[in-house]
mmCIF file of C-alpha atoms in Angstrom:
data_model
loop_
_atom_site.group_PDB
_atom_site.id
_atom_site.type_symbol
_atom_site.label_atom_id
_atom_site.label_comp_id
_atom_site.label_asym_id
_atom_site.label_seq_id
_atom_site.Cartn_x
_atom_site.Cartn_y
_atom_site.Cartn_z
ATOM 1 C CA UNK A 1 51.389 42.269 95.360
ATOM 2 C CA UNK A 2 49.921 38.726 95.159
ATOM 3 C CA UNK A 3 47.192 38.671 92.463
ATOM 4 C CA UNK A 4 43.529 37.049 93.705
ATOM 5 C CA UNK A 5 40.728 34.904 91.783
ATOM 6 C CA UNK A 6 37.643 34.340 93.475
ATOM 7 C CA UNK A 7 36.196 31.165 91.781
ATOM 8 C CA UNK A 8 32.211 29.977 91.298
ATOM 9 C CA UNK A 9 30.756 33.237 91.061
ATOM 10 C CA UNK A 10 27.300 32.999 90.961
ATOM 11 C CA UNK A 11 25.569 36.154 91.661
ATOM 12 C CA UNK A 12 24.965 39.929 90.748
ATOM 13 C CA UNK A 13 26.340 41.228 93.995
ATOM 14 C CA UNK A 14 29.826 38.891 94.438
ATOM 15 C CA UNK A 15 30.262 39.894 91.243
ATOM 16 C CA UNK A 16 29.670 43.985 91.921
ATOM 17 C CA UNK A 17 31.663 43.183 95.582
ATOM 18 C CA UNK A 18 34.788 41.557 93.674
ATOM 19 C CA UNK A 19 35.106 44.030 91.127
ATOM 20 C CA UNK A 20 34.927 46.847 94.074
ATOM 21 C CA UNK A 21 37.913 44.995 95.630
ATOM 22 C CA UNK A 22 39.803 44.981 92.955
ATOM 23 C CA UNK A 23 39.854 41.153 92.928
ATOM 24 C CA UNK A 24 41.951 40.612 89.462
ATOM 25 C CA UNK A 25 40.040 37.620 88.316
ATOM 26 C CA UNK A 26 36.675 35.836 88.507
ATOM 27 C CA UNK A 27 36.282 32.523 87.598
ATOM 28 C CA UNK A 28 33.236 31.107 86.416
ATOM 29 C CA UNK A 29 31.952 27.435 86.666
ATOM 30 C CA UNK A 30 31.028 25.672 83.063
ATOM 31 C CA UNK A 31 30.846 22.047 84.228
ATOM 32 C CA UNK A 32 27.831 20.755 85.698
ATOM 33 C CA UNK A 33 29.221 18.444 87.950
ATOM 34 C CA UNK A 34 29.982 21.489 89.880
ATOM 35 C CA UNK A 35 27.501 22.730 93.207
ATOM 36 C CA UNK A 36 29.197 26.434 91.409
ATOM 37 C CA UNK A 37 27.828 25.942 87.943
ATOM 38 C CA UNK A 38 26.777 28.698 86.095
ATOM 39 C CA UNK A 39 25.157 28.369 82.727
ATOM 40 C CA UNK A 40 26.467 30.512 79.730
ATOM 41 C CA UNK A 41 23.716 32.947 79.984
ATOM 42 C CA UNK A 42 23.741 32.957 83.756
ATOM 43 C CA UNK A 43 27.716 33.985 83.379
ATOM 44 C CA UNK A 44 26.974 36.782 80.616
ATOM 45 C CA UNK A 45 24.492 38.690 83.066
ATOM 46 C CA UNK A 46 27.440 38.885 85.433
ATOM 47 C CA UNK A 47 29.901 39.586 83.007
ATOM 48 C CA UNK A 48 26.900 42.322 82.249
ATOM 49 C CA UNK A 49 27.010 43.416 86.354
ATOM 50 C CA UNK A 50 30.121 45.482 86.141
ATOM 51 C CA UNK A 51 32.689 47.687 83.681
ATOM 52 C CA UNK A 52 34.901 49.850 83.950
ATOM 53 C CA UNK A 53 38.889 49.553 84.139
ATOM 54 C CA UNK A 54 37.962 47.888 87.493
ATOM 55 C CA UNK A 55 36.234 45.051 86.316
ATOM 56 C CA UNK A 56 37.993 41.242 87.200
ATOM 57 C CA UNK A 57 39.184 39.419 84.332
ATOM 58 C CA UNK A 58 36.723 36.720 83.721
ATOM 59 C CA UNK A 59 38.290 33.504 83.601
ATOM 60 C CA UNK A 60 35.755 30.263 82.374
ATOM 61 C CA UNK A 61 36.675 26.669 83.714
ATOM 62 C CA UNK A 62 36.039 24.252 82.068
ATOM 63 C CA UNK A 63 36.216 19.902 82.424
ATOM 64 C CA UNK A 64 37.143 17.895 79.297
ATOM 65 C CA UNK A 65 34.424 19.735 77.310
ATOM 66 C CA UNK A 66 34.147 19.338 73.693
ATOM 67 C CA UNK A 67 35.017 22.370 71.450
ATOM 68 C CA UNK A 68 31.491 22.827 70.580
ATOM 69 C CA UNK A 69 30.696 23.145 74.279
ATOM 70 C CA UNK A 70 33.540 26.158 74.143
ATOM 71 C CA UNK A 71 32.626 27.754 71.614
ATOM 72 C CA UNK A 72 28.768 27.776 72.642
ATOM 73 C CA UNK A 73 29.840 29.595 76.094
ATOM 74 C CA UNK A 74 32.319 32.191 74.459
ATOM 75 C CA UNK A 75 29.629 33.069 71.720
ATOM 76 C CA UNK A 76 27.703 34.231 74.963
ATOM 77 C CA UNK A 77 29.830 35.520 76.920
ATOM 78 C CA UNK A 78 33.474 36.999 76.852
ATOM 79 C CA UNK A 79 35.637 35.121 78.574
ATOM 80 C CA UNK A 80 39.481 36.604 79.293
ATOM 81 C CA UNK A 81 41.145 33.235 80.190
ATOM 82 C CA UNK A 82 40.203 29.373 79.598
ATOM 83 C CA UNK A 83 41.279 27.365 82.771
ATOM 84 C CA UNK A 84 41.661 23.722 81.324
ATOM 85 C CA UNK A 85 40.669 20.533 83.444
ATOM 86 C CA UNK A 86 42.173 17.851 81.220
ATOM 87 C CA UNK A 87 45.514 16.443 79.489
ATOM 88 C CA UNK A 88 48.555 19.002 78.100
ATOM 89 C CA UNK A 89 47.408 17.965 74.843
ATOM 90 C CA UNK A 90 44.054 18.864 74.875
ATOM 91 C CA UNK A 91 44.751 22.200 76.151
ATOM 92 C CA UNK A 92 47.413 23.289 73.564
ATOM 93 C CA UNK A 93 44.455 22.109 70.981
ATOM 94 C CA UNK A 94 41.927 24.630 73.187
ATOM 95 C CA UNK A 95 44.515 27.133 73.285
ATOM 96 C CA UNK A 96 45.095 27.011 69.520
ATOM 97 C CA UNK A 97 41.408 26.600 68.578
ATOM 98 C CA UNK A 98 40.802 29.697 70.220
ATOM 99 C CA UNK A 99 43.399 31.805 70.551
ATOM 100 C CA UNK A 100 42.838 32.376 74.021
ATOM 101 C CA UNK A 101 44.932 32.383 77.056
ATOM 102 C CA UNK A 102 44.500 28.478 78.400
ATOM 103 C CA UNK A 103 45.893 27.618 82.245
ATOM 104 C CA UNK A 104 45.981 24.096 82.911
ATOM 105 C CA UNK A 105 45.218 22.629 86.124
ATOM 106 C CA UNK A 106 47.805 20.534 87.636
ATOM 107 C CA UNK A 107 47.183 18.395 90.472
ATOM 108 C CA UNK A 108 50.681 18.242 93.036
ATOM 109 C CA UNK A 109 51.268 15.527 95.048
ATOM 110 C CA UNK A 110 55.303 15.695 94.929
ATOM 111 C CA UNK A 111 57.581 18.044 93.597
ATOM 112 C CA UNK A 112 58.370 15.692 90.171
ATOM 113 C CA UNK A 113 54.538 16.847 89.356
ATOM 114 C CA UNK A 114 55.353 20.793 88.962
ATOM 115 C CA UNK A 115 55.508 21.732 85.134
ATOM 116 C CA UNK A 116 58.812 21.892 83.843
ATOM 117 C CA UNK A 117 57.894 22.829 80.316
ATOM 118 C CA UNK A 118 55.675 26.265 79.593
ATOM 119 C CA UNK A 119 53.331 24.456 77.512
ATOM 120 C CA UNK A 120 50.275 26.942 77.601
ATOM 121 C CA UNK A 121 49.931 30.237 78.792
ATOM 122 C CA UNK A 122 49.720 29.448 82.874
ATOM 123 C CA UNK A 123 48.589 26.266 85.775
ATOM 124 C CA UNK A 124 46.638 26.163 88.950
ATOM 125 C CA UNK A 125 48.611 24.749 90.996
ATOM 126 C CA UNK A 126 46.555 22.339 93.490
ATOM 127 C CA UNK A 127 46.183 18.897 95.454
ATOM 128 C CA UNK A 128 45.678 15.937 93.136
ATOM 129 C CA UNK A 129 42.339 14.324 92.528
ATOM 130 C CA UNK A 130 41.562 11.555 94.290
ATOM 131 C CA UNK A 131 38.998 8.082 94.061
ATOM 132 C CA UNK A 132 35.445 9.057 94.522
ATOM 133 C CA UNK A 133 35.583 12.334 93.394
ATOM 134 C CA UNK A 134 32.938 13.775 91.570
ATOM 135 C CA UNK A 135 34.971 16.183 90.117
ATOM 136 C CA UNK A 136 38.362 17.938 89.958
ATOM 137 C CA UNK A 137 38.593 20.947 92.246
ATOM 138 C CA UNK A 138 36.257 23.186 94.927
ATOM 139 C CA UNK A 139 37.075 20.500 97.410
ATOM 140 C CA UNK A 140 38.455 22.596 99.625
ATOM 141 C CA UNK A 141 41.854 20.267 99.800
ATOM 142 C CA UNK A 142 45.384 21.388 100.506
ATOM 143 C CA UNK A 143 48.508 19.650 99.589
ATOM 144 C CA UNK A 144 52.265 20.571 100.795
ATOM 145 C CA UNK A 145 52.665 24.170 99.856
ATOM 146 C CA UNK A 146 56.635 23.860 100.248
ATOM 147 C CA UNK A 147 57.250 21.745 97.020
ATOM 148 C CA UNK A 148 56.674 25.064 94.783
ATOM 149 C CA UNK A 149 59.357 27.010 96.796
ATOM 150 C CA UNK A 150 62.277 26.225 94.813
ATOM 151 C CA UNK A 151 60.448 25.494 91.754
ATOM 152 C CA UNK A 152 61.417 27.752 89.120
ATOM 153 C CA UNK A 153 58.028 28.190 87.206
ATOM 154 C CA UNK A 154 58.209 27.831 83.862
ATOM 155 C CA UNK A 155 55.164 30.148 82.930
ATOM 156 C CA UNK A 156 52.857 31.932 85.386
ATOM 157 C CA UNK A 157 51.138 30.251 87.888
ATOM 158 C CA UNK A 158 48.442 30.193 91.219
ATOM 159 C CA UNK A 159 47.968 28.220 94.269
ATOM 160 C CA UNK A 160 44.465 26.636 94.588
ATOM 161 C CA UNK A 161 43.022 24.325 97.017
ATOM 162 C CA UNK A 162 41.618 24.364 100.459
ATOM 163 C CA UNK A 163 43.073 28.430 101.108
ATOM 164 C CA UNK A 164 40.992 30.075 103.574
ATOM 165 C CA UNK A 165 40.953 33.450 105.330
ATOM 166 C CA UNK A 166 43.242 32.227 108.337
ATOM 167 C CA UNK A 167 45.574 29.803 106.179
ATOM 168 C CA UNK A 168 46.193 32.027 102.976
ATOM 169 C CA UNK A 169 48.958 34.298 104.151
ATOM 170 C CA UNK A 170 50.764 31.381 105.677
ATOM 171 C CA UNK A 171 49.811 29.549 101.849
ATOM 172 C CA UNK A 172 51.698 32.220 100.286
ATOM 173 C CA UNK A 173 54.657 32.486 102.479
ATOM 174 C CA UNK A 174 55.239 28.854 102.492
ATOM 175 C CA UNK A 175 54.259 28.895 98.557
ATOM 176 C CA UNK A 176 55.968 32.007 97.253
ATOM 177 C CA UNK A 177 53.190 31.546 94.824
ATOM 178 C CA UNK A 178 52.702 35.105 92.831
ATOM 179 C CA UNK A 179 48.743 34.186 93.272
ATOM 180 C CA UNK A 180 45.988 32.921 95.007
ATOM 181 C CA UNK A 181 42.438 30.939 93.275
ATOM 182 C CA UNK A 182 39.937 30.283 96.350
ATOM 183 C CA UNK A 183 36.635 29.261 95.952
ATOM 184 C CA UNK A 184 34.882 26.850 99.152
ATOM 185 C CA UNK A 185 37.216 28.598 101.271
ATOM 186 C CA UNK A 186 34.951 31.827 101.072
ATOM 187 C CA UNK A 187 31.562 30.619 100.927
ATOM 188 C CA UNK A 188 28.953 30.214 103.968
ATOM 189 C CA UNK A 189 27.591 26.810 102.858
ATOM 190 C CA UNK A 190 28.640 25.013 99.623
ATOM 191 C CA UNK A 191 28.036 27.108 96.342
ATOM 192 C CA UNK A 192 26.826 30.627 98.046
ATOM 193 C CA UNK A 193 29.749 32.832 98.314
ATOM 194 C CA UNK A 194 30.045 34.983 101.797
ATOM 195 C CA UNK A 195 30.708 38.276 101.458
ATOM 196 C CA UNK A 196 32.495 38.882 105.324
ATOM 197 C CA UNK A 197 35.003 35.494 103.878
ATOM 198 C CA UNK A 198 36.134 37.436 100.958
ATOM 199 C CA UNK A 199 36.734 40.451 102.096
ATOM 200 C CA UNK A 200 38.474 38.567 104.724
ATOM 201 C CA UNK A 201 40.731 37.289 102.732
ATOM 202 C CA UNK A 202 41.551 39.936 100.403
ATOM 203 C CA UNK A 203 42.792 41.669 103.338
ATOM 204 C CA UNK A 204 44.556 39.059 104.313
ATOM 205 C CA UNK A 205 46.752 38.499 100.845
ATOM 206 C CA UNK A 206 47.102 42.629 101.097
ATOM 207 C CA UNK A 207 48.725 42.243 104.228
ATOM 208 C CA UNK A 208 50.723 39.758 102.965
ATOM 209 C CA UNK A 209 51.822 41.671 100.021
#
């Protein structure tokens, strides 16, 4: 079945809704740029929310932030996964510092920008960054999901960017990707997740399979 993060999770009750749909991963917001960004403490009092064998895997992203900035957030809360907005280099030194699982976001604009090499521990597969932007994903932009279908993966990996309710199960098909991040794709205005969109589109990757 195709695995699910719901990204930018902000409040008490997305995070009590996710972990009742057995969403496998929650990602929370650490740079400030961000209209999703959640302080340390803010992120701790969800982690707090829920437990259980049910609960998401909390997974903190993070933008070129310093180790100090790193450590600061996993002193306060615990964090499952690092997701890792910045070069190859910088996230082997994250992922090595510590000793967590690190996925690195990769933006795609042609097939020669897959990963090749497994590198850290997984990548977010999404559309590249482009002038003006204020920062590097929740833009709610797709880019051609048939360049990963004959790319043999070198580690695991998600599709993110721009997936919706009504295009996800057409995402994945086109994709074969073995998971889905969304984040602006299930929220009601920019930053405030809607409950009706994710459940949406949990059903939607479950019909999918």
């Amino acid at each position: 079945m195709t695995k699910v993060k719901i990204c930018g999770v902000r409040d008490v009750a997305t995070m009590q809704l996710c972990a009742s749909l057995g969403v496998d991963w929650v990602g929370f917001v650490f740079h400030p740029a961000s209209p999703r960004y959640v302080l340390p403490e803010q992120a701790r009092r969800l982690h707090e929310s829920v437990s259980g064998g049910l609960a998401p895997s909390r997974v903190g992203l993070f933008v070129k932030a310093d180790d100090k900035t790193i450590e600061h957030t996993l002193q306060t809360v615990p964090l499952n996964v690092l997701q890792i907005y910045d070069s190859v280099e910088r996230a082997k030194e994250i992922r090595s510092r510590f000793g967590l699982p690190v996925w690195l976001a990769r933006g795609v604009k042609s097939a020669s920008d897959l990963p090749v090499r497994a590198e850290v521990n997984g990548y977010v597969i999404e559309a590249p960054r482009q002038d003006g932007d204020d920062r590097p994903g929740g833009l709610g932009r797709t880019f051609d999901w048939a360049l990963t279908q004959e790319w043999k993966a070198p580690v695991f990996w998600m599709l993110a960017g721009g997936l919706t309710p009504s295009n996800v199960q057409n995402a994945i098909d086109a994709s074969s990707a073995p998971a889905v991040d969304v984040s602006s794709g299930v929220e009601s205005r920019v930053g405030e997740k809607s409950h009706k969109l994710i459940e949406q589109f949990i059903e939607k990757v479950r019909i999918r399979g």
